[in-house]
């Protein structure tokens, strides 16, 4: 399958700080990437669709000013969690489409103290 | 009603057994369906895509029932390594967005 990487794989930060997560497609170009969040024992919840060269589209209930998405190239999308709080602690996963199927990055585990 | 629902399990089965479970979806316009496998604290990995009535890959068989709006996954000759959470995902439009179920946990014991 296609290879998608994420960095960092885990991060611990203080409340009020911002955290940037990178998602890269390593062996293909991706005009569209997706950002998900997964809380323990729950399913993946789509947060937003990242579109290369244009604004991201956010799902209902997801604050676009808090979760900043930038998709500046065909292989890189970034998610910045601004002014993180403990309730933002979660597993953040990106995916990309080399074709019709989504392949996921390894995820970033965020813990906000 | 949730868009995609799964029996959470857990399904505890002995090695060599057959296990099957379903995933129901609410949107009749859903067009494509996927089964992903997720190991603890890892990302989902694509197991199988289902675009028509079903798909088979080795010991894994997926069936789609559009009339009753569910897809199933059957695992034959279970291996210890099949222990995981199986996520059902459904796409309802042309935008490639997926709605996920909460997953079905399968534990294969020796």
Short mmCIF file of N, CA and C in Angstrom, two decimals, chain A residues 32 34 36 38 41-46 49 57 59 91 93 97 99-107 109, chain B residues 6 32 34 36 38 40-46 48-49 51 87-88 95-103:
data_model
loop_
_atom_site.label_atom_id
_atom_site.label_comp_id
_atom_site.label_asym_id
_atom_site.label_seq_id
_atom_site.Cartn_x
_atom_site.Cartn_y
_atom_site.Cartn_z
N UNK A 32 -5.56 15.77 -1.88
CA UNK A 32 -6.49 15.74 -0.76
C UNK A 32 -5.94 14.86 0.35
N UNK A 34 -6.88 13.90 4.68
CA UNK A 34 -7.91 14.01 5.71
C UNK A 34 -7.26 13.97 7.09
N UNK A 36 -8.15 13.14 11.07
CA UNK A 36 -9.09 12.49 11.98
C UNK A 36 -8.59 12.63 13.41
N UNK A 38 -9.15 10.45 17.20
CA UNK A 38 -9.70 9.24 17.80
C UNK A 38 -9.45 9.26 19.29
N UNK A 41 -11.17 4.04 22.84
CA UNK A 41 -12.34 3.17 22.71
C UNK A 41 -13.40 3.74 21.78
N UNK A 42 -13.05 4.75 21.03
CA UNK A 42 -14.02 5.34 20.11
C UNK A 42 -13.50 5.22 18.67
N UNK A 43 -14.37 5.56 17.74
CA UNK A 43 -13.97 5.44 16.34
C UNK A 43 -13.25 6.70 15.87
N UNK A 44 -12.78 6.63 14.65
CA UNK A 44 -12.16 7.81 14.05
C UNK A 44 -13.25 8.82 13.70
N UNK A 45 -13.00 10.05 14.06
CA UNK A 45 -13.92 11.12 13.71
C UNK A 45 -13.23 12.06 12.75
N UNK A 46 -13.80 12.25 11.58
CA UNK A 46 -13.22 13.14 10.60
C UNK A 46 -13.30 14.58 11.10
N UNK A 49 -11.07 18.13 5.79
CA UNK A 49 -10.46 17.72 4.54
C UNK A 49 -9.46 18.79 4.13
N UNK A 57 -11.69 22.20 4.38
CA UNK A 57 -13.10 22.18 4.72
C UNK A 57 -13.27 21.39 6.01
N UNK A 59 -15.42 19.71 9.29
CA UNK A 59 -16.67 19.05 9.64
C UNK A 59 -17.40 19.87 10.70
N UNK A 91 -5.61 11.01 19.81
CA UNK A 91 -4.79 10.41 18.77
C UNK A 91 -5.21 11.05 17.46
N UNK A 93 -4.82 11.39 13.46
CA UNK A 93 -4.35 10.56 12.34
C UNK A 93 -4.71 11.26 11.02
N UNK A 97 -5.00 9.87 -0.27
CA UNK A 97 -5.56 8.98 -1.30
C UNK A 97 -4.66 8.93 -2.50
N UNK A 99 -5.40 6.84 -4.74
CA UNK A 99 -6.43 6.45 -5.72
C UNK A 99 -7.79 6.65 -5.08
N UNK A 100 -8.54 5.57 -4.98
CA UNK A 100 -9.87 5.65 -4.37
C UNK A 100 -9.89 5.22 -2.91
N UNK A 101 -8.76 4.81 -2.40
CA UNK A 101 -8.73 4.26 -1.04
C UNK A 101 -7.83 5.10 -0.16
N UNK A 102 -8.25 5.28 1.09
CA UNK A 102 -7.48 6.07 2.02
C UNK A 102 -6.43 5.21 2.72
N UNK A 103 -5.22 5.76 2.78
CA UNK A 103 -4.15 5.13 3.54
C UNK A 103 -3.76 6.09 4.66
N UNK A 104 -3.55 5.52 5.83
CA UNK A 104 -3.37 6.33 7.01
C UNK A 104 -1.91 6.45 7.42
N UNK A 105 -1.61 7.60 7.99
CA UNK A 105 -0.33 7.77 8.65
C UNK A 105 -0.35 7.05 9.97
N UNK A 106 0.81 6.93 10.62
CA UNK A 106 0.90 6.18 11.88
C UNK A 106 0.29 6.89 13.07
N UNK A 107 -0.14 8.11 12.90
CA UNK A 107 -0.81 8.82 13.98
C UNK A 107 0.13 9.59 14.89
N UNK A 109 0.14 10.95 18.88
CA UNK A 109 -0.56 10.91 20.17
C UNK A 109 -0.23 12.20 20.92
N UNK B 6 -21.51 -0.79 14.41
CA UNK B 6 -20.91 -2.11 14.48
C UNK B 6 -21.15 -2.72 15.85
N UNK B 32 -19.37 3.17 -1.54
CA UNK B 32 -18.22 2.27 -1.40
C UNK B 32 -17.98 2.00 0.08
N UNK B 34 -15.46 -0.17 3.10
CA UNK B 34 -14.11 -0.64 3.38
C UNK B 34 -14.07 -1.31 4.74
N UNK B 36 -11.18 -1.94 7.61
CA UNK B 36 -9.84 -1.64 8.07
C UNK B 36 -9.56 -2.46 9.32
N UNK B 38 -7.36 -2.34 12.85
CA UNK B 38 -6.60 -1.44 13.70
C UNK B 38 -6.08 -2.19 14.91
N UNK B 40 -3.93 -2.16 18.55
CA UNK B 40 -3.96 -1.24 19.69
C UNK B 40 -2.94 -0.12 19.52
N UNK B 41 -3.41 1.12 19.62
CA UNK B 41 -2.57 2.30 19.58
C UNK B 41 -1.82 2.48 18.25
N UNK B 42 -2.40 1.91 17.19
CA UNK B 42 -1.80 2.04 15.86
C UNK B 42 -2.84 2.64 14.90
N UNK B 43 -2.37 2.96 13.70
CA UNK B 43 -3.29 3.49 12.70
C UNK B 43 -4.06 2.37 12.03
N UNK B 44 -5.23 2.68 11.45
CA UNK B 44 -5.97 1.67 10.69
C UNK B 44 -5.21 1.28 9.42
N UNK B 45 -5.29 0.01 9.09
CA UNK B 45 -4.68 -0.47 7.84
C UNK B 45 -5.78 -1.09 6.99
N UNK B 46 -5.79 -0.72 5.72
CA UNK B 46 -6.83 -1.20 4.82
C UNK B 46 -6.74 -2.71 4.66
N UNK B 48 -9.70 -4.49 3.17
CA UNK B 48 -10.46 -4.88 1.99
C UNK B 48 -11.39 -3.75 1.56
N UNK B 49 -11.55 -3.60 0.26
CA UNK B 49 -12.52 -2.66 -0.29
C UNK B 49 -13.69 -3.46 -0.86
N UNK B 51 -16.84 -2.81 -3.42
CA UNK B 51 -17.53 -1.88 -4.33
C UNK B 51 -18.79 -2.48 -4.91
N UNK B 87 -12.52 -2.11 11.74
CA UNK B 87 -13.32 -0.91 11.52
C UNK B 87 -14.00 -0.98 10.16
N UNK B 88 -15.26 -0.67 10.16
CA UNK B 88 -16.03 -0.57 8.93
C UNK B 88 -16.07 0.91 8.54
N UNK B 95 -16.76 12.65 -2.63
CA UNK B 95 -15.69 13.42 -2.03
C UNK B 95 -14.68 12.57 -1.28
N UNK B 96 -14.83 11.27 -1.35
CA UNK B 96 -13.92 10.31 -0.72
C UNK B 96 -13.94 10.36 0.81
N UNK B 97 -14.82 11.13 1.40
CA UNK B 97 -14.88 11.16 2.87
C UNK B 97 -15.46 9.85 3.38
N UNK B 98 -14.92 9.41 4.51
CA UNK B 98 -15.36 8.15 5.10
C UNK B 98 -16.00 8.38 6.46
N UNK B 99 -17.06 7.63 6.72
CA UNK B 99 -17.64 7.56 8.06
C UNK B 99 -17.28 6.20 8.62
N UNK B 100 -16.75 6.20 9.83
CA UNK B 100 -16.28 4.97 10.44
C UNK B 100 -17.23 4.47 11.52
N UNK B 101 -17.31 3.16 11.64
CA UNK B 101 -17.94 2.57 12.80
C UNK B 101 -16.97 2.58 13.96
N UNK B 102 -17.48 2.21 15.12
CA UNK B 102 -16.64 2.24 16.32
C UNK B 102 -15.73 1.02 16.42
N UNK B 103 -15.95 0.02 15.54
CA UNK B 103 -15.05 -1.12 15.52
C UNK B 103 -15.60 -2.34 16.23
#
